[in-house]
mmCIF file as gemmi writes it, N, C-alpha and C atoms, coordinates in Angstrom:
data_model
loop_
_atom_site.group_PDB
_atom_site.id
_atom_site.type_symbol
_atom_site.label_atom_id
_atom_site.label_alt_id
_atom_site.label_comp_id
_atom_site.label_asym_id
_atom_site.label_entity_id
_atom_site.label_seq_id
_atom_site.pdbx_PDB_ins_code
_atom_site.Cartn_x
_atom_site.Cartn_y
_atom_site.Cartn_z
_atom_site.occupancy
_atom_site.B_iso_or_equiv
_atom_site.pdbx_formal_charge
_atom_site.auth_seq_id
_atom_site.auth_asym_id
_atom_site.pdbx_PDB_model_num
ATOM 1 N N . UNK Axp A 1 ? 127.477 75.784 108.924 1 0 ? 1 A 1
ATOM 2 C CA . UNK Axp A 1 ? 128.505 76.531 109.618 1 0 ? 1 A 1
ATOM 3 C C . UNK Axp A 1 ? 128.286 78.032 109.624 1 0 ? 1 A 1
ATOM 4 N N . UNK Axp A 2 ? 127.203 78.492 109.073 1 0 ? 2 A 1
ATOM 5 C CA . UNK Axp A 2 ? 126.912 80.077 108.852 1 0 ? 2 A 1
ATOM 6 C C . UNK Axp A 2 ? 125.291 80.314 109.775 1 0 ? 2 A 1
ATOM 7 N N . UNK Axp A 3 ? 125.077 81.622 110.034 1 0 ? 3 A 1
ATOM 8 C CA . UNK Axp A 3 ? 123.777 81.776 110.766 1 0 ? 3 A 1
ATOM 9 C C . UNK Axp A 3 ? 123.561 82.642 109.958 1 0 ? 3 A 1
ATOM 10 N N . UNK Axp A 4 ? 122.02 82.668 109.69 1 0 ? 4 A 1
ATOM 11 C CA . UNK Axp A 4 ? 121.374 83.784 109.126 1 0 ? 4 A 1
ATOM 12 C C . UNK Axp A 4 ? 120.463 84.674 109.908 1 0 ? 4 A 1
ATOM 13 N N . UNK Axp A 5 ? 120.652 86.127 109.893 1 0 ? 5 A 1
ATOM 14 C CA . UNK Axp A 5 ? 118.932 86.3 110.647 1 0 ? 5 A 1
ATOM 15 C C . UNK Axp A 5 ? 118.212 87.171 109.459 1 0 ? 5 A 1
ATOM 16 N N . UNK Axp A 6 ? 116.987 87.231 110.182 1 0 ? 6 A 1
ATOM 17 C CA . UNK Axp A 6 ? 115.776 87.954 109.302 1 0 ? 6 A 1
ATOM 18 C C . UNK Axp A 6 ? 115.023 88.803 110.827 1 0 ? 6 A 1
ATOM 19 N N . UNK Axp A 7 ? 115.502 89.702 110.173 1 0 ? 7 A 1
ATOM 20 C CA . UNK Axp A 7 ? 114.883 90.391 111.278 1 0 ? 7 A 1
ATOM 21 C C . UNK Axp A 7 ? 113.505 91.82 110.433 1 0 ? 7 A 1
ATOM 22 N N . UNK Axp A 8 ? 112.623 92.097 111.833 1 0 ? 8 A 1
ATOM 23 C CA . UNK Axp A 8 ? 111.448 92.6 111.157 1 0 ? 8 A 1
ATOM 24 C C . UNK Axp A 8 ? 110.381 92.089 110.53 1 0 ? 8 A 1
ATOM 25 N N . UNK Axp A 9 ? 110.435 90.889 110.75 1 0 ? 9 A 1
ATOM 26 C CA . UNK Axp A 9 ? 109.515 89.989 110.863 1 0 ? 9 A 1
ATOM 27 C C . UNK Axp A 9 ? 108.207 89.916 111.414 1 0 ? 9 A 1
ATOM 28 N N . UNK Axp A 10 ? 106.958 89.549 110.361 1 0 ? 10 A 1
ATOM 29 C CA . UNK Axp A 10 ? 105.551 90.307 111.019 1 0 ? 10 A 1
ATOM 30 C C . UNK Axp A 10 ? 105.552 88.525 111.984 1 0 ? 10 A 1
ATOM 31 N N . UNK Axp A 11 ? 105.416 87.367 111.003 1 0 ? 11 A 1
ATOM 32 C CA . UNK Axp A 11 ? 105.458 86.129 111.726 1 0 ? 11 A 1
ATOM 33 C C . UNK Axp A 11 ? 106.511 85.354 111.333 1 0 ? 11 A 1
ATOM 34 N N . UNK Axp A 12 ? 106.613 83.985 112.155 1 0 ? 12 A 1
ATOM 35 C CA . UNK Axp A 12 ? 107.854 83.28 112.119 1 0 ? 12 A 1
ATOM 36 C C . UNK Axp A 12 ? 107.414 82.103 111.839 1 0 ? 12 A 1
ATOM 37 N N . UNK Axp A 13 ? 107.611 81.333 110.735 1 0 ? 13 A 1
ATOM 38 C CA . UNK Axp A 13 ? 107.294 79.868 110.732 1 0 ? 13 A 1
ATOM 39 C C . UNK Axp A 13 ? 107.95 78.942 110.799 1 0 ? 13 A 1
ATOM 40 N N . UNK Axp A 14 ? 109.186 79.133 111.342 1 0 ? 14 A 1
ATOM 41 C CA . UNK Axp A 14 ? 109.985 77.963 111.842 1 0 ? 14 A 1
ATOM 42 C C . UNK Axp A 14 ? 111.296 78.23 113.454 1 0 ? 14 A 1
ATOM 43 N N . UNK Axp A 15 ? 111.546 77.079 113.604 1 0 ? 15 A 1
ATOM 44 C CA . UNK Axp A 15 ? 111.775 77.663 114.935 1 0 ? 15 A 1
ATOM 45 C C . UNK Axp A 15 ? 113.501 77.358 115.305 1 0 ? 15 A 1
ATOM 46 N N . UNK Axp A 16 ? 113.937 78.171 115.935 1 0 ? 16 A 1
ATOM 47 C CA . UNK Axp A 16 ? 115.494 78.397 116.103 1 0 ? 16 A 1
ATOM 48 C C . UNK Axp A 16 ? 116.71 76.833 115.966 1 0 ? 16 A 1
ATOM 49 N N . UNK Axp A 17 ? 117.094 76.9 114.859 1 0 ? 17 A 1
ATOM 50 C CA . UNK Axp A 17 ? 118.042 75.803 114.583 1 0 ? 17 A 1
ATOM 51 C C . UNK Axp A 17 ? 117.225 74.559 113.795 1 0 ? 17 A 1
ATOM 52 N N . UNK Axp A 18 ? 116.287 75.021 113.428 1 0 ? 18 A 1
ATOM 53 C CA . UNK Axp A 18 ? 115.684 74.197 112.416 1 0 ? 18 A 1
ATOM 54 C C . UNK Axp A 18 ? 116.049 73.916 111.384 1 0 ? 18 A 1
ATOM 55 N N . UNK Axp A 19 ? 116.232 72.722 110.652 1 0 ? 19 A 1
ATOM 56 C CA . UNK Axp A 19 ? 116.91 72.467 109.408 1 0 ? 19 A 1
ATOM 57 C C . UNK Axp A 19 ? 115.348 72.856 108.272 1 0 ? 19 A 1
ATOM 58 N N . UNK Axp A 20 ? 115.925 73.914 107.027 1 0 ? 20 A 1
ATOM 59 C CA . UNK Axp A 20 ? 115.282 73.814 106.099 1 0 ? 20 A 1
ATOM 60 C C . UNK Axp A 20 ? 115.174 73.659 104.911 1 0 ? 20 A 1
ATOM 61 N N . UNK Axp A 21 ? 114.532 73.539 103.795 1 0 ? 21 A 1
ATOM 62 C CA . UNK Axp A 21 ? 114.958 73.383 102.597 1 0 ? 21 A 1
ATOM 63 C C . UNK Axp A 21 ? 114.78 74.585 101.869 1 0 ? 21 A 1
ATOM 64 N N . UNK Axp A 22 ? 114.718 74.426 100.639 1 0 ? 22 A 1
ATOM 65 C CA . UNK Axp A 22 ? 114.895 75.163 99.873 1 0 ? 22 A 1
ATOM 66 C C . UNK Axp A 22 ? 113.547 75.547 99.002 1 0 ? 22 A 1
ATOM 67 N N . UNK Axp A 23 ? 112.659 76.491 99.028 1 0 ? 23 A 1
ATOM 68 C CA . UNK Axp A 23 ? 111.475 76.95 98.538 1 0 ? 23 A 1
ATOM 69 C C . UNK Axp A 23 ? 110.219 77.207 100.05 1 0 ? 23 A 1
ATOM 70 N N . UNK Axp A 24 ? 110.826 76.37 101.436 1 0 ? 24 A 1
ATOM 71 C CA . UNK Axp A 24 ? 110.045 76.76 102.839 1 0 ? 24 A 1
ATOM 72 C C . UNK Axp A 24 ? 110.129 78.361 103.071 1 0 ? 24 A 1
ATOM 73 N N . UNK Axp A 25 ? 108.596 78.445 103.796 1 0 ? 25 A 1
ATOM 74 C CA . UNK Axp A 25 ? 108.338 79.898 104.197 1 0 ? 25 A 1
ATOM 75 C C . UNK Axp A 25 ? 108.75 79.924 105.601 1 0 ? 25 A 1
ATOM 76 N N . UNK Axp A 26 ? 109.972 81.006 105.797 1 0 ? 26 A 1
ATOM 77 C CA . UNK Axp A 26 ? 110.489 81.392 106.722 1 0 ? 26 A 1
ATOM 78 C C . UNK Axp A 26 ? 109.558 81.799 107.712 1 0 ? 26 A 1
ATOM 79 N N . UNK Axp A 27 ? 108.944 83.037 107.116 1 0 ? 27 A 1
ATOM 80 C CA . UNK Axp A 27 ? 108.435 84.3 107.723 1 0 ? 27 A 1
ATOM 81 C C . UNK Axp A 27 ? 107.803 85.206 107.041 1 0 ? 27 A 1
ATOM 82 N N . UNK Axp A 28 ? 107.052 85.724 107.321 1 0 ? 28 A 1
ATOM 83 C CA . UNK Axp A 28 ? 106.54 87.244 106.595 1 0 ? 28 A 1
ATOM 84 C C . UNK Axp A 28 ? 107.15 88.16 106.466 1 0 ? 28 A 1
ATOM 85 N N . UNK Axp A 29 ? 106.921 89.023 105.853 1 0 ? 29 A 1
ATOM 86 C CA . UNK Axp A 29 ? 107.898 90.386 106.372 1 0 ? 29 A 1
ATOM 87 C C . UNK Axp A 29 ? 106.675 91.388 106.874 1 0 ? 29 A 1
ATOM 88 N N . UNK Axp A 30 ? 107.485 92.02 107.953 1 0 ? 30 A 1
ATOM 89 C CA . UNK Axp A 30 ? 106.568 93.251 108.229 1 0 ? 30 A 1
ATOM 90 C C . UNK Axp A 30 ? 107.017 94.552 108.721 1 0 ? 30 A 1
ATOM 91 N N . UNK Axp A 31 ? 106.616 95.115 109.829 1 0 ? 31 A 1
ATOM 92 C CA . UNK Axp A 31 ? 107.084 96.127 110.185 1 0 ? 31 A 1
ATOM 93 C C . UNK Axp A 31 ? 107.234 96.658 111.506 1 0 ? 31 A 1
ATOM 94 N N . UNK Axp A 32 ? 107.526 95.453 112.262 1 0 ? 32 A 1
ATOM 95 C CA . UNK Axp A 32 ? 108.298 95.446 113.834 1 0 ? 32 A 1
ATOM 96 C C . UNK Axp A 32 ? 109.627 96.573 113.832 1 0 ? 32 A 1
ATOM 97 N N . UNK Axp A 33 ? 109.053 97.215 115.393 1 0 ? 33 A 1
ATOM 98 C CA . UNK Axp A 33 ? 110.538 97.743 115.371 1 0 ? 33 A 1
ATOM 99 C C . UNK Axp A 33 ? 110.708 99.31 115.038 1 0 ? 33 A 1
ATOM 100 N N . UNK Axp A 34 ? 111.177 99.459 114.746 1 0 ? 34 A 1
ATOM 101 C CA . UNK Axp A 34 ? 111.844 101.794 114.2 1 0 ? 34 A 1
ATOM 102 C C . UNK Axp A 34 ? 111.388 101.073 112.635 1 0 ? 34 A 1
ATOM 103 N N . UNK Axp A 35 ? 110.599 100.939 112.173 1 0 ? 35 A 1
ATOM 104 C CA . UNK Axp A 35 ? 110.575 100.838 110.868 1 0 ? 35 A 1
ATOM 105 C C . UNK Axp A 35 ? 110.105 102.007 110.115 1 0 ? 35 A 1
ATOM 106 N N . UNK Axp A 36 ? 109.453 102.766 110.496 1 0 ? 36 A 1
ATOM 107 C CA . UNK Axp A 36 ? 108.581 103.981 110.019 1 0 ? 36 A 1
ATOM 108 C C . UNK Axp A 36 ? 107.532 103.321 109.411 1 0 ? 36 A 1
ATOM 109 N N . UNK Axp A 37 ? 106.635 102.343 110.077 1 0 ? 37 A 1
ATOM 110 C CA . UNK Axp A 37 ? 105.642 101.203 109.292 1 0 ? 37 A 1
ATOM 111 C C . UNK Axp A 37 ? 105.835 100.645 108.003 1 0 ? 37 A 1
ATOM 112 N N . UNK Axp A 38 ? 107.071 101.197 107.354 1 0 ? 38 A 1
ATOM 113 C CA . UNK Axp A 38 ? 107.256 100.348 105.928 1 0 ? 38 A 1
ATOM 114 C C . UNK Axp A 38 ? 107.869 98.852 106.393 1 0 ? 38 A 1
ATOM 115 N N . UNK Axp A 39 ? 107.003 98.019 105.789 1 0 ? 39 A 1
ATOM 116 C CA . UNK Axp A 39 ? 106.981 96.159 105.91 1 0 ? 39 A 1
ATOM 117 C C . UNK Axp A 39 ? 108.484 96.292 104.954 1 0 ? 39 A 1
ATOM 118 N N . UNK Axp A 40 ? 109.539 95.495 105.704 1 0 ? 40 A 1
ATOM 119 C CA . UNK Axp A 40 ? 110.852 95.48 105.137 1 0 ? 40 A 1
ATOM 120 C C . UNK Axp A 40 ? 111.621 94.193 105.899 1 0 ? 40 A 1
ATOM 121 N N . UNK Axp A 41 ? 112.746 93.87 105.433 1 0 ? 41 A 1
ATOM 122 C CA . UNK Axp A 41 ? 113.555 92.753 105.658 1 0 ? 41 A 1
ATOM 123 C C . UNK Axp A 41 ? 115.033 93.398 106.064 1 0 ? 41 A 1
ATOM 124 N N . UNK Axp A 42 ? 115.666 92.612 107.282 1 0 ? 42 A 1
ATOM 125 C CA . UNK Axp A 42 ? 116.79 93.05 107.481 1 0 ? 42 A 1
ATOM 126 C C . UNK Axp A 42 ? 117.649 91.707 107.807 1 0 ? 42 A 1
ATOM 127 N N . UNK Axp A 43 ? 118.443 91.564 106.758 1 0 ? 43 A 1
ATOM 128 C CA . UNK Axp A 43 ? 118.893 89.785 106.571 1 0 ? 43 A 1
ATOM 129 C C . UNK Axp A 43 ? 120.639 90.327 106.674 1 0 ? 43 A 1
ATOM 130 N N . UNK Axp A 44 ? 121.102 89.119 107.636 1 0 ? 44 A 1
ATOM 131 C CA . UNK Axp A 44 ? 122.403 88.902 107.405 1 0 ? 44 A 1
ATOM 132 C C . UNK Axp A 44 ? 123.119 87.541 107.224 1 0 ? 44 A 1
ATOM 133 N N . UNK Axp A 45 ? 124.279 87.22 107.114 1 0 ? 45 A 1
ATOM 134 C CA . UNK Axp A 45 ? 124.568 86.043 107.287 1 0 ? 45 A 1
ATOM 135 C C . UNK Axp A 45 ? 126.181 86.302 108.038 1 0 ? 45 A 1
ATOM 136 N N . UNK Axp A 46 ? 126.69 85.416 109.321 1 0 ? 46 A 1
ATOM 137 C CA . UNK Axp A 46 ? 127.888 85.684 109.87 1 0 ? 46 A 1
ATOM 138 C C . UNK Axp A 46 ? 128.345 84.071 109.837 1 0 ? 46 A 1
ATOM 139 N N . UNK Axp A 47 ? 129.256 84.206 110.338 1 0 ? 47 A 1
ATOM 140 C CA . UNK Axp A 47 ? 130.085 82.851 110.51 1 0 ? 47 A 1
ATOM 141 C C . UNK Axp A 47 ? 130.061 82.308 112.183 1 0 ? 47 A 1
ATOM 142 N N . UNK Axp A 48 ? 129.069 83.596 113.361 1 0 ? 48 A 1
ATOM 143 C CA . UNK Axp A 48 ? 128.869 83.382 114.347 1 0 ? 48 A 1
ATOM 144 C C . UNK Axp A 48 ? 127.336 83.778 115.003 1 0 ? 48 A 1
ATOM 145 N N . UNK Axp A 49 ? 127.016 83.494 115.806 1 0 ? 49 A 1
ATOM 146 C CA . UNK Axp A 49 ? 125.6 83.685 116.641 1 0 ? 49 A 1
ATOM 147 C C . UNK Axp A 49 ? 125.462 85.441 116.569 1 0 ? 49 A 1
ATOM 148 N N . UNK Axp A 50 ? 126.607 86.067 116.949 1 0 ? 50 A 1
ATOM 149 C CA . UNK Axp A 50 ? 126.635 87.73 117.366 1 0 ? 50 A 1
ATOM 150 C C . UNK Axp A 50 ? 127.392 88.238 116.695 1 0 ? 50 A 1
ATOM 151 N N . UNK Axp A 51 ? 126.853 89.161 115.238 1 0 ? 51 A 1
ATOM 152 C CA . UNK Axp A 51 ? 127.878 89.748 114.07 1 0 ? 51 A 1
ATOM 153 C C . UNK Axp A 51 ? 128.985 90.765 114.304 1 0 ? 51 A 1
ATOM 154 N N . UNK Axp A 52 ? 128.338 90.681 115.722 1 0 ? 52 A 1
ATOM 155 C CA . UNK Axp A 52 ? 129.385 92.287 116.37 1 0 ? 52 A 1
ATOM 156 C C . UNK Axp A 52 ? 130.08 91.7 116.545 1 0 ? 52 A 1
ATOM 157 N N . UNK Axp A 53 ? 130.344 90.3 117.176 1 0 ? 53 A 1
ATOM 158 C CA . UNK Axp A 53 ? 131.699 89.612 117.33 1 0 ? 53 A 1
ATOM 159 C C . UNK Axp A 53 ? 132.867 88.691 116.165 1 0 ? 53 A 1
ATOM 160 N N . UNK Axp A 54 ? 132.285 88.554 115.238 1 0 ? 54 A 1
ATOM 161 C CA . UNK Axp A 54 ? 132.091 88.436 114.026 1 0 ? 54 A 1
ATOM 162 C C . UNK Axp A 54 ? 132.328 88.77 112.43 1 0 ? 54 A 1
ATOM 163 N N . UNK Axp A 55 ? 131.538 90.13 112.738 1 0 ? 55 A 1
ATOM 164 C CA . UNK Axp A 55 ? 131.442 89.958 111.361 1 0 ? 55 A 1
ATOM 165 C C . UNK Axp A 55 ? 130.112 89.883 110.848 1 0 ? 55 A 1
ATOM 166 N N . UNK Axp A 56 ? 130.135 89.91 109.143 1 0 ? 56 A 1
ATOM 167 C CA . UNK Axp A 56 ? 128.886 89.482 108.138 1 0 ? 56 A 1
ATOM 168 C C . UNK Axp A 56 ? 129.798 89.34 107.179 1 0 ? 56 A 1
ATOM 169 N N . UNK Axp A 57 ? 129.065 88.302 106.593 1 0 ? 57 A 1
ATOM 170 C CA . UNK Axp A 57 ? 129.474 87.896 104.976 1 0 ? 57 A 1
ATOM 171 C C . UNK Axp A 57 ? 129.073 87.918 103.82 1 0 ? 57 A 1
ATOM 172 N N . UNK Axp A 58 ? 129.921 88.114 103.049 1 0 ? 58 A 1
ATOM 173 C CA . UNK Axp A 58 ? 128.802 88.789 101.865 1 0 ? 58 A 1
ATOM 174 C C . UNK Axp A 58 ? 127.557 87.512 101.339 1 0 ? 58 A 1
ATOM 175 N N . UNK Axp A 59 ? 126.769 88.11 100.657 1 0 ? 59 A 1
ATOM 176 C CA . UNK Axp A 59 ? 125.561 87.034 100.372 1 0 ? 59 A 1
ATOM 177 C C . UNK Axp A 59 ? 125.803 87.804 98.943 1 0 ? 59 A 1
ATOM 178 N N . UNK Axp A 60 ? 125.163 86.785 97.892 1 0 ? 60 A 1
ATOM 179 C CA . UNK Axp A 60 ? 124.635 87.642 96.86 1 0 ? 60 A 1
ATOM 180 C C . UNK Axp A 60 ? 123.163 86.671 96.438 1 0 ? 60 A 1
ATOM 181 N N . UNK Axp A 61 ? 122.217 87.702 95.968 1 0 ? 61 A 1
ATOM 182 C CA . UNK Axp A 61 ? 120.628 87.361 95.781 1 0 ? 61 A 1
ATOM 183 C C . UNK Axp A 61 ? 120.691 87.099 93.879 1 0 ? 61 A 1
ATOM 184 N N . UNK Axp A 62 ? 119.691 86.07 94.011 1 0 ? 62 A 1
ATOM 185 C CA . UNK Axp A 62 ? 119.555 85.92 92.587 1 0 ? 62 A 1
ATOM 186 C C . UNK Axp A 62 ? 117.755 86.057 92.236 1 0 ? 62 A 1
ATOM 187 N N . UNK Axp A 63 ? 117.017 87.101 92.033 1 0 ? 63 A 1
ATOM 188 C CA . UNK Axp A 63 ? 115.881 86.563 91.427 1 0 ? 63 A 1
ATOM 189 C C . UNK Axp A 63 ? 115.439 85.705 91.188 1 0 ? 63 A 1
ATOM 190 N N . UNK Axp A 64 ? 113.96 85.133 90.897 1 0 ? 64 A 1
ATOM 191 C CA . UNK Axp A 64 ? 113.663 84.051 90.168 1 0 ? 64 A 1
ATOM 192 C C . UNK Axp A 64 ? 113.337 84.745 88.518 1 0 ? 64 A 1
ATOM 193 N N . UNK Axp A 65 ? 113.119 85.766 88.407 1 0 ? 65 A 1
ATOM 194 C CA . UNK Axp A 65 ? 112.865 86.864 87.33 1 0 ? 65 A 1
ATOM 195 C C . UNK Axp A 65 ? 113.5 87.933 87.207 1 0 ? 65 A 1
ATOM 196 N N . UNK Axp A 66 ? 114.075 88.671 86.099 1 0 ? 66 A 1
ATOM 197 C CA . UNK Axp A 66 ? 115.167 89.625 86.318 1 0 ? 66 A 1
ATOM 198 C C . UNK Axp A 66 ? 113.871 90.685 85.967 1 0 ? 66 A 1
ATOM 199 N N . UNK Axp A 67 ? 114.272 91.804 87.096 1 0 ? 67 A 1
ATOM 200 C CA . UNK Axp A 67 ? 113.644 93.036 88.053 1 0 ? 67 A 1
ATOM 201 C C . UNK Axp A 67 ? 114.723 93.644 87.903 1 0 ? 67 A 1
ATOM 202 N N . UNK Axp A 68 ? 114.495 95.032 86.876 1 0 ? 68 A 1
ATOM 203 C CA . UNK Axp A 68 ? 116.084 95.897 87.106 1 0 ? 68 A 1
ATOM 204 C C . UNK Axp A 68 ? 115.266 97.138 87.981 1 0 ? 68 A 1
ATOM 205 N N . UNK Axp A 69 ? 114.061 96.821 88.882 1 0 ? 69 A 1
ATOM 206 C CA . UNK Axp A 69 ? 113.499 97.72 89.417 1 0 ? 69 A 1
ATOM 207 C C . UNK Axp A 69 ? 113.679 97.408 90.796 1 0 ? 69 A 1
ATOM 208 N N . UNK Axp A 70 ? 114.012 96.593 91.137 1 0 ? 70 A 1
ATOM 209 C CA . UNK Axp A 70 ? 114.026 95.608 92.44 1 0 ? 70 A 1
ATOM 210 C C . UNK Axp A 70 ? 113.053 94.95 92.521 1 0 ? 70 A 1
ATOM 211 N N . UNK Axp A 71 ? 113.021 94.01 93.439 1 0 ? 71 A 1
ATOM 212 C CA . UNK Axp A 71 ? 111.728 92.82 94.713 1 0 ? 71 A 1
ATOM 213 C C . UNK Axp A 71 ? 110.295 93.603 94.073 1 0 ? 71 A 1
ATOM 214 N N . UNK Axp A 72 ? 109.572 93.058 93.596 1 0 ? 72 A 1
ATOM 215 C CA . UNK Axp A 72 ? 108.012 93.274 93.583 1 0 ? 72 A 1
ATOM 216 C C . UNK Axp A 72 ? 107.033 92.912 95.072 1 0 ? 72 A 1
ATOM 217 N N . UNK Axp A 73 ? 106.308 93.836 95.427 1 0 ? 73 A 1
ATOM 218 C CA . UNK Axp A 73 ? 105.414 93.021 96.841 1 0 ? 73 A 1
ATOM 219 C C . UNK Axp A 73 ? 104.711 91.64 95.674 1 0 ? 73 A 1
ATOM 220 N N . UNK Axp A 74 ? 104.474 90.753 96.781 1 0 ? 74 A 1
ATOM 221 C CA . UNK Axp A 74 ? 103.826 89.541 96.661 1 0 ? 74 A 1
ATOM 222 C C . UNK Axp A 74 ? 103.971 88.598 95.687 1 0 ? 74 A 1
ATOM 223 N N . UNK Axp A 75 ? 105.543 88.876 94.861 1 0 ? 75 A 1
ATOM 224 C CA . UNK Axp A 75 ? 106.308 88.292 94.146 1 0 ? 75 A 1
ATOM 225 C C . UNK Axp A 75 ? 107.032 87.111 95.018 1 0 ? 75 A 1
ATOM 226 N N . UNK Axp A 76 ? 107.389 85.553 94.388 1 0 ? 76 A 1
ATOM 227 C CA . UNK Axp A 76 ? 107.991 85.213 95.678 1 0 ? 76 A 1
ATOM 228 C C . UNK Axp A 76 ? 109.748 84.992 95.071 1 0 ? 76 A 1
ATOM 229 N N . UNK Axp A 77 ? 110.656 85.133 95.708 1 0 ? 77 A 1
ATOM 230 C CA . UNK Axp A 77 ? 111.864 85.172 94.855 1 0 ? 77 A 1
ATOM 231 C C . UNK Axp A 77 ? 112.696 83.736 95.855 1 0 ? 77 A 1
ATOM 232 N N . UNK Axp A 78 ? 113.741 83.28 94.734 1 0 ? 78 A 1
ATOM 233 C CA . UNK Axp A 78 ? 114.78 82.176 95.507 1 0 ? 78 A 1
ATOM 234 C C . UNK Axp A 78 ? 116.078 82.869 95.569 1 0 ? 78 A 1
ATOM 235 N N . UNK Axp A 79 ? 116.663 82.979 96.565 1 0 ? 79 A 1
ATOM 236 C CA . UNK Axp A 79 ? 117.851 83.249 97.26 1 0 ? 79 A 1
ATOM 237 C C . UNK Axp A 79 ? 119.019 82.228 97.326 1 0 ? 79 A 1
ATOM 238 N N . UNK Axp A 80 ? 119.954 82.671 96.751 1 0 ? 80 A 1
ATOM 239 C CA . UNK Axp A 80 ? 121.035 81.964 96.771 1 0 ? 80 A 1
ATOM 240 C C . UNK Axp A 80 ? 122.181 82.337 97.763 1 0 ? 80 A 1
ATOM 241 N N . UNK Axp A 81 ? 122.65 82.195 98.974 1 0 ? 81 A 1
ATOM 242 C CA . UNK Axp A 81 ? 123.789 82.379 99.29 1 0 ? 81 A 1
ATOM 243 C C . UNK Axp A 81 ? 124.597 81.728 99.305 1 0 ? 81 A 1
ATOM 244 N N . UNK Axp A 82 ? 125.759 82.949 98.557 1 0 ? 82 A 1
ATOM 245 C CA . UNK Axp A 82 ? 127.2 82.689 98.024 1 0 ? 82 A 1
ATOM 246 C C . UNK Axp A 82 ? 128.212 83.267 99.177 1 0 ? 82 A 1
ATOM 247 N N . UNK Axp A 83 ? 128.8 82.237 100.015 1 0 ? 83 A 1
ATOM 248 C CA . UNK Axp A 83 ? 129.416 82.3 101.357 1 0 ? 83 A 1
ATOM 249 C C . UNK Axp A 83 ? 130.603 81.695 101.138 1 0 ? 83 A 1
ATOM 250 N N . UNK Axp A 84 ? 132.048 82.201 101.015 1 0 ? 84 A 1
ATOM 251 C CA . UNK Axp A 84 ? 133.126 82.428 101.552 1 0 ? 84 A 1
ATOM 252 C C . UNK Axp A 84 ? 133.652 81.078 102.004 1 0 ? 84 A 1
């Protein structure tokens, strides 16, 4: 009942409305876009297709390793969203 996007994405490995599990590779991250070439992630989650109409909801991230520095490159982490 929730949509997520990932946007800034260098590639995409799965395709719109695909059911997935849990540990599948989405995507890469890269640096499409006004990024100033820094490879970055721009993730939301709404309760509709268009957040402007919408909304976003909060998510919260859990490490697989506690980082009080943040995300390491080429670390891979599991995501939990906690949705309302």
């Amino acid at each position: 009942g929730t949509y997520a996007a990932y946007s800034h994405l260098h590639s995409i490995a799965v395709e719109v409305g695909q059911a997935v599990g849990a540990g599948e590779v989405l995507g890469l991250s890269g640096n499409t876009g006004q990024t100033g070439g820094v490879p970055h992630l721009h993730f939301h989650v709404s309760a509709c297709s268009e957040p402007v109409d919408c909304g976003t909801l909060p998510v919260t991230f859990r490490n697989t390793a506690a980082n009080p520095n943040g995300l390491k490159a080429g670390e891979t982490y599991e995501a939990l969203a906690v949705v309302p």
